[in-house]
């Protein structure tokens, strides 16, 4: 990956776990696993708390349909790693229920909510529930939470240069499905556990943007909101938010040459990705609020 800390910066117990699982499976640990196990107290704990329920908790949408929506989000972000991963997970979770290569195989409700999510992702200011007004409001909330997770992860995958290596698609997807997007607790025991507000989205927002870290919270909040930043951050954070698929090795080298550390780049990247995803989520929820009060 483009930040060496994501490959080699883990604590000792995590390094042992990655080595053991790679030895047993005879496949290198996927980049997404390495990302999630790097500084889990900053991002991973609240993100996985949201993800496990969104992807495998009780829902109006089947597990395969949620994987299909995740794949569609990846297509918007032009993330090959995530497209291939969620296409395979759609097949695994669905047992033929839906063909990821054939949009016409989706039931009409899924096709409608996909259009709703596509709009909230690309143009949050135009979020409109007209096309999904017949769906239960809870179903729309559940779909928005799926979209929130993968609007974050896709941006990070693009920015950090995730790559699928030989054997990982088969082993990695089956492990994710088998364990329901959960990791052993001892791997996530990093740093002080924040107060639980009872709202998984609020917990994620607070953990990434407000808690003490290597960077100042004001920098992370500005990157998340798309507010003006001093260079070299301004151009980079805007690209993470708006066109993460265009980020290259050169962009990261340029940042490092300008003085920021890899940990600072990691935090600002995460903040920008989370902020952009929350903007879409909040817009979708606002549209639902309009529905409930009209």
CSV table of C-alpha atoms in Angstrom, one decimal:
chain,number,residue,atom,x,y,z
A,1,UNK,CA,0.0,0.0,0.0
A,2,UNK,CA,1.0,3.6,-0.4
A,3,UNK,CA,1.6,4.1,3.3
A,4,UNK,CA,4.2,1.7,4.7
A,5,UNK,CA,2.7,1.9,8.2
A,6,UNK,CA,-0.4,0.0,6.9
A,7,UNK,CA,1.8,-2.9,5.9
A,8,UNK,CA,4.4,-2.9,8.6
A,9,UNK,CA,3.2,-0.6,11.4
A,10,UNK,CA,1.1,-3.0,13.4
A,11,UNK,CA,1.6,-3.9,17.1
A,12,UNK,CA,3.2,-7.2,18.0
A,13,UNK,CA,0.0,-9.2,18.6
A,14,UNK,CA,-1.5,-8.0,15.3
A,15,UNK,CA,1.7,-8.9,13.5
A,16,UNK,CA,1.6,-12.4,15.0
A,17,UNK,CA,-2.1,-12.8,14.0
A,18,UNK,CA,-1.4,-11.6,10.4
A,19,UNK,CA,1.5,-14.0,10.1
A,20,UNK,CA,-0.5,-17.0,11.6
A,21,UNK,CA,-3.5,-16.5,9.3
A,22,UNK,CA,-1.4,-16.0,6.2
A,23,UNK,CA,0.6,-19.2,7.0
A,24,UNK,CA,-2.6,-21.2,7.6
A,25,UNK,CA,-4.4,-19.9,4.5
A,26,UNK,CA,-1.2,-19.7,2.4
A,27,UNK,CA,-2.4,-16.3,1.2
A,28,UNK,CA,-1.2,-12.8,2.2
A,29,UNK,CA,-3.5,-10.9,4.4
A,30,UNK,CA,-5.8,-8.6,2.3
A,31,UNK,CA,-5.1,-4.9,2.4
A,32,UNK,CA,-8.5,-4.2,3.9
A,33,UNK,CA,-7.6,-6.4,6.9
A,34,UNK,CA,-4.2,-4.6,7.4
A,35,UNK,CA,-6.0,-1.2,7.2
A,36,UNK,CA,-8.6,-2.2,9.8
A,37,UNK,CA,-6.0,-3.6,12.2
A,38,UNK,CA,-3.8,-0.5,12.1
A,39,UNK,CA,-4.8,1.8,15.0
A,40,UNK,CA,-8.2,0.3,15.6
A,41,UNK,CA,-9.0,2.8,18.3
A,42,UNK,CA,-9.0,5.6,15.8
A,43,UNK,CA,-11.3,4.2,13.1
A,44,UNK,CA,-11.9,0.4,13.2
A,45,UNK,CA,-13.9,-0.2,16.4
A,46,UNK,CA,-16.7,2.2,15.6
A,47,UNK,CA,-16.6,1.4,11.9
A,48,UNK,CA,-16.9,-2.4,12.5
A,49,UNK,CA,-19.7,-1.8,15.0
A,50,UNK,CA,-21.6,-0.1,12.3
A,51,UNK,CA,-20.6,-2.5,9.5
A,52,UNK,CA,-21.4,-5.8,11.2
A,53,UNK,CA,-25.0,-4.7,11.9
A,54,UNK,CA,-25.4,-3.0,8.6
A,55,UNK,CA,-24.2,-6.0,6.5
A,56,UNK,CA,-25.3,-9.0,8.6
A,57,UNK,CA,-27.8,-7.7,11.2
A,58,UNK,CA,-31.5,-8.1,10.7
A,59,UNK,CA,-32.7,-6.1,7.7
A,60,UNK,CA,-35.4,-5.6,5.1
A,61,UNK,CA,-32.5,-6.4,2.7
A,62,UNK,CA,-31.0,-9.8,2.4
A,63,UNK,CA,-27.2,-10.2,2.9
A,64,UNK,CA,-26.7,-10.7,-0.8
A,65,UNK,CA,-28.7,-7.5,-1.6
A,66,UNK,CA,-26.6,-5.5,0.8
A,67,UNK,CA,-23.4,-6.9,-0.8
A,68,UNK,CA,-24.9,-5.9,-4.2
A,69,UNK,CA,-25.5,-2.4,-2.9
A,70,UNK,CA,-21.9,-2.3,-1.7
A,71,UNK,CA,-20.7,-3.4,-5.1
A,72,UNK,CA,-22.7,-0.6,-6.7
A,73,UNK,CA,-21.1,2.0,-4.4
A,74,UNK,CA,-17.7,0.6,-5.4
A,75,UNK,CA,-18.6,1.1,-9.1
A,76,UNK,CA,-19.4,4.8,-8.4
A,77,UNK,CA,-16.0,5.2,-6.7
A,78,UNK,CA,-14.2,3.2,-9.5
A,79,UNK,CA,-12.5,0.9,-7.0
A,80,UNK,CA,-11.5,-2.4,-8.6
A,81,UNK,CA,-10.6,-4.0,-5.3
A,82,UNK,CA,-14.0,-3.3,-3.8
A,83,UNK,CA,-16.0,-4.1,-7.0
A,84,UNK,CA,-14.5,-7.5,-7.3
A,85,UNK,CA,-14.7,-8.2,-3.6
A,86,UNK,CA,-18.4,-7.4,-3.3
A,87,UNK,CA,-19.4,-9.1,-6.5
A,88,UNK,CA,-17.9,-12.3,-5.1
A,89,UNK,CA,-19.6,-11.7,-1.7
A,90,UNK,CA,-22.9,-11.2,-3.5
A,91,UNK,CA,-22.5,-14.6,-5.1
A,92,UNK,CA,-21.4,-16.2,-1.8
A,93,UNK,CA,-24.2,-14.7,0.3
A,94,UNK,CA,-27.0,-15.1,-2.3
A,95,UNK,CA,-26.6,-18.6,-3.7
A,96,UNK,CA,-28.0,-17.4,-7.0
A,97,UNK,CA,-30.5,-15.0,-5.5
A,98,UNK,CA,-29.0,-12.1,-7.5
A,99,UNK,CA,-26.4,-12.0,-10.2
A,100,UNK,CA,-23.9,-9.1,-9.7
A,101,UNK,CA,-23.3,-9.0,-13.4
A,102,UNK,CA,-27.0,-8.6,-14.3
A,103,UNK,CA,-28.7,-5.6,-12.8
A,104,UNK,CA,-32.0,-6.9,-14.2
A,105,UNK,CA,-31.8,-9.8,-11.7
A,106,UNK,CA,-32.4,-7.4,-8.8
A,107,UNK,CA,-35.9,-7.1,-7.4
A,108,UNK,CA,-37.5,-3.7,-8.2
A,109,UNK,CA,-37.2,-2.5,-4.7
A,110,UNK,CA,-33.4,-3.0,-4.8
A,111,UNK,CA,-33.1,-1.3,-8.1
A,112,UNK,CA,-35.0,1.7,-6.8
A,113,UNK,CA,-33.0,2.0,-3.6
A,114,UNK,CA,-29.8,1.7,-5.6
A,115,UNK,CA,-30.8,4.8,-7.6
A,116,UNK,CA,-31.6,6.6,-4.3
A,117,UNK,CA,-28.2,5.8,-2.9
A,118,UNK,CA,-26.4,6.7,-6.1
A,119,UNK,CA,-27.9,10.1,-6.0
A,120,UNK,CA,-27.1,10.7,-2.3
A,121,UNK,CA,-23.5,9.6,-3.0
A,122,UNK,CA,-22.8,11.7,-6.1
A,123,UNK,CA,-25.0,14.7,-5.4
A,124,UNK,CA,-26.1,14.8,-1.7
A,125,UNK,CA,-27.8,18.2,-2.2
A,126,UNK,CA,-30.2,16.4,-4.6
A,127,UNK,CA,-31.2,13.5,-2.3
A,128,UNK,CA,-34.8,12.7,-3.1
A,129,UNK,CA,-37.0,9.9,-1.9
A,130,UNK,CA,-39.6,10.2,-4.7
A,131,UNK,CA,-38.5,7.0,-6.3
A,132,UNK,CA,-38.5,5.0,-3.0
A,133,UNK,CA,-41.5,6.5,-1.3
A,134,UNK,CA,-43.3,3.1,-1.3
A,135,UNK,CA,-40.5,1.5,0.7
A,136,UNK,CA,-40.6,1.2,4.5
A,137,UNK,CA,-38.6,4.1,6.1
A,138,UNK,CA,-36.6,1.6,8.2
A,139,UNK,CA,-35.5,-0.2,4.9
A,140,UNK,CA,-34.2,3.1,3.6
A,141,UNK,CA,-32.3,3.8,6.9
A,142,UNK,CA,-30.7,0.4,6.6
A,143,UNK,CA,-29.7,1.0,3.0
A,144,UNK,CA,-28.2,4.4,3.9
A,145,UNK,CA,-26.1,2.7,6.6
A,146,UNK,CA,-24.8,0.2,4.1
A,147,UNK,CA,-23.9,3.1,1.8
A,148,UNK,CA,-22.2,5.0,4.6
A,149,UNK,CA,-19.8,2.2,5.3
A,150,UNK,CA,-18.8,1.6,1.8
A,151,UNK,CA,-18.6,5.3,0.9
A,152,UNK,CA,-15.8,5.4,3.5
A,153,UNK,CA,-14.0,2.2,2.7
A,154,UNK,CA,-14.0,2.8,-1.1
A,155,UNK,CA,-12.3,6.2,-0.7
A,156,UNK,CA,-9.7,4.7,1.6
A,157,UNK,CA,-9.1,1.7,-0.7
A,158,UNK,CA,-8.5,4.1,-3.6
A,159,UNK,CA,-6.3,6.5,-1.6
A,160,UNK,CA,-4.2,3.9,0.0
A,161,UNK,CA,-3.9,1.7,-3.1
A,162,UNK,CA,-5.6,-1.5,-2.2
A,163,UNK,CA,-4.7,-4.4,-4.5
A,164,UNK,CA,-6.2,-7.9,-4.7
A,165,UNK,CA,-3.4,-10.5,-4.8
A,166,UNK,CA,-3.5,-14.1,-5.9
A,167,UNK,CA,-5.8,-16.2,-3.8
A,168,UNK,CA,-7.2,-13.3,-1.7
A,169,UNK,CA,-10.5,-13.0,-3.5
A,170,UNK,CA,-11.5,-16.6,-2.6
A,171,UNK,CA,-10.1,-16.8,1.0
A,172,UNK,CA,-10.8,-13.2,2.0
A,173,UNK,CA,-14.4,-13.0,1.0
A,174,UNK,CA,-15.3,-16.3,2.6
A,175,UNK,CA,-13.7,-15.2,5.8
A,176,UNK,CA,-15.6,-11.9,5.8
A,177,UNK,CA,-18.8,-13.7,5.2
A,178,UNK,CA,-18.2,-16.5,7.7
A,179,UNK,CA,-17.3,-14.1,10.5
A,180,UNK,CA,-20.0,-11.5,9.6
A,181,UNK,CA,-17.5,-8.6,9.4
A,182,UNK,CA,-16.3,-9.1,12.9
A,183,UNK,CA,-12.7,-9.4,14.2
A,184,UNK,CA,-11.5,-11.0,17.5
A,185,UNK,CA,-11.8,-8.5,20.3
A,186,UNK,CA,-8.1,-8.7,21.3
A,187,UNK,CA,-7.1,-7.3,18.0
A,188,UNK,CA,-9.2,-4.2,18.5
A,189,UNK,CA,-8.0,-3.4,22.0
A,190,UNK,CA,-6.1,-0.3,21.0
A,191,UNK,CA,-6.2,2.9,23.0
A,192,UNK,CA,-8.8,4.2,25.4
A,193,UNK,CA,-12.3,3.0,24.5
A,194,UNK,CA,-14.5,6.1,24.0
A,195,UNK,CA,-17.9,6.7,25.7
A,196,UNK,CA,-20.7,5.0,23.9
A,197,UNK,CA,-23.4,7.5,22.9
A,198,UNK,CA,-25.8,4.7,21.9
A,199,UNK,CA,-25.6,5.8,18.2
A,200,UNK,CA,-23.1,3.9,16.1
A,201,UNK,CA,-22.9,6.7,13.5
A,202,UNK,CA,-22.3,9.4,16.2
A,203,UNK,CA,-19.6,7.1,17.8
A,204,UNK,CA,-17.8,6.9,14.4
A,205,UNK,CA,-18.1,10.7,13.8
A,206,UNK,CA,-16.7,11.4,17.3
A,207,UNK,CA,-13.9,8.9,17.2
A,208,UNK,CA,-12.4,10.0,13.9
A,209,UNK,CA,-13.0,13.8,14.1
A,210,UNK,CA,-13.0,14.8,17.8
A,211,UNK,CA,-10.8,12.5,19.8
A,212,UNK,CA,-7.1,13.3,20.5
A,213,UNK,CA,-4.8,11.9,17.8
A,214,UNK,CA,-1.6,12.7,15.9
A,215,UNK,CA,-3.3,15.6,14.1
A,216,UNK,CA,-5.3,18.4,15.6
A,217,UNK,CA,-9.1,17.8,15.6
A,218,UNK,CA,-9.6,21.1,13.8
A,219,UNK,CA,-7.6,19.8,10.9
A,220,UNK,CA,-9.6,16.6,10.7
A,221,UNK,CA,-12.9,18.5,11.1
A,222,UNK,CA,-12.0,20.8,8.2
A,223,UNK,CA,-10.9,17.9,6.0
A,224,UNK,CA,-14.2,16.2,6.8
A,225,UNK,CA,-16.3,19.2,6.0
A,226,UNK,CA,-14.4,20.3,2.9
A,227,UNK,CA,-13.5,23.6,4.5
A,228,UNK,CA,-10.4,25.5,3.4
A,229,UNK,CA,-7.1,24.0,4.5
A,230,UNK,CA,-3.4,25.0,4.1
A,231,UNK,CA,-1.5,23.2,1.4
A,232,UNK,CA,-0.4,20.5,1.0
A,233,UNK,CA,-3.7,19.3,2.6
A,234,UNK,CA,-6.3,21.3,0.6
A,235,UNK,CA,-5.8,19.6,-2.7
A,236,UNK,CA,-5.3,16.2,-1.3
A,237,UNK,CA,-8.3,16.2,1.1
A,238,UNK,CA,-10.6,17.5,-1.7
A,239,UNK,CA,-9.4,14.7,-3.9
A,240,UNK,CA,-10.1,12.1,-1.3
A,241,UNK,CA,-13.6,13.5,-0.9
A,242,UNK,CA,-14.5,14.0,-4.5
A,243,UNK,CA,-12.3,11.8,-6.8
A,244,UNK,CA,-10.4,9.3,-4.7
A,245,UNK,CA,-9.9,7.0,-7.7
A,246,UNK,CA,-7.5,9.6,-9.2
A,247,UNK,CA,-5.0,9.5,-6.3
A,248,UNK,CA,-1.6,8.0,-7.3
A,249,UNK,CA,1.7,7.0,-5.6
A,250,UNK,CA,3.0,10.4,-6.8
A,251,UNK,CA,0.3,12.2,-4.7
A,252,UNK,CA,1.4,10.4,-1.5
A,253,UNK,CA,5.1,11.0,-2.3
A,254,UNK,CA,4.4,14.7,-2.8
A,255,UNK,CA,2.7,14.9,0.6
A,256,UNK,CA,5.6,13.1,2.4
A,257,UNK,CA,8.1,15.4,0.7
A,258,UNK,CA,6.2,18.4,2.0
A,259,UNK,CA,6.6,17.3,5.6
A,260,UNK,CA,3.6,15.4,6.9
A,261,UNK,CA,4.2,12.0,8.5
A,262,UNK,CA,2.5,8.8,7.3
A,263,UNK,CA,0.3,8.8,10.5
A,264,UNK,CA,-0.8,12.4,9.7
A,265,UNK,CA,-1.7,11.4,6.1
A,266,UNK,CA,-3.5,8.4,7.5
A,267,UNK,CA,-5.7,10.5,9.8
A,268,UNK,CA,-6.5,13.2,7.3
A,269,UNK,CA,-7.4,10.7,4.7
A,270,UNK,CA,-9.7,8.9,7.1
A,271,UNK,CA,-11.2,12.2,8.2
A,272,UNK,CA,-11.9,13.3,4.6
A,273,UNK,CA,-13.4,9.9,3.7
A,274,UNK,CA,-15.6,9.8,6.7
A,275,UNK,CA,-16.7,13.4,6.3
A,276,UNK,CA,-17.7,12.9,2.7
A,277,UNK,CA,-19.6,9.7,3.5
A,278,UNK,CA,-21.4,11.4,6.4
A,279,UNK,CA,-22.4,14.2,4.2
A,280,UNK,CA,-24.2,11.8,1.9
A,281,UNK,CA,-25.7,9.9,4.9
A,282,UNK,CA,-27.0,13.0,6.5
A,283,UNK,CA,-28.5,14.2,3.2
A,284,UNK,CA,-30.3,10.9,2.8
A,285,UNK,CA,-31.6,11.0,6.4
A,286,UNK,CA,-32.7,14.6,5.9
A,287,UNK,CA,-34.7,13.5,2.9
A,288,UNK,CA,-36.4,10.8,5.0
A,289,UNK,CA,-37.2,13.5,7.6
A,290,UNK,CA,-38.9,15.4,4.9
A,291,UNK,CA,-40.9,12.3,4.1
A,292,UNK,CA,-42.0,11.8,7.7
A,293,UNK,CA,-43.1,15.3,8.2
A,294,UNK,CA,-44.9,15.9,4.9
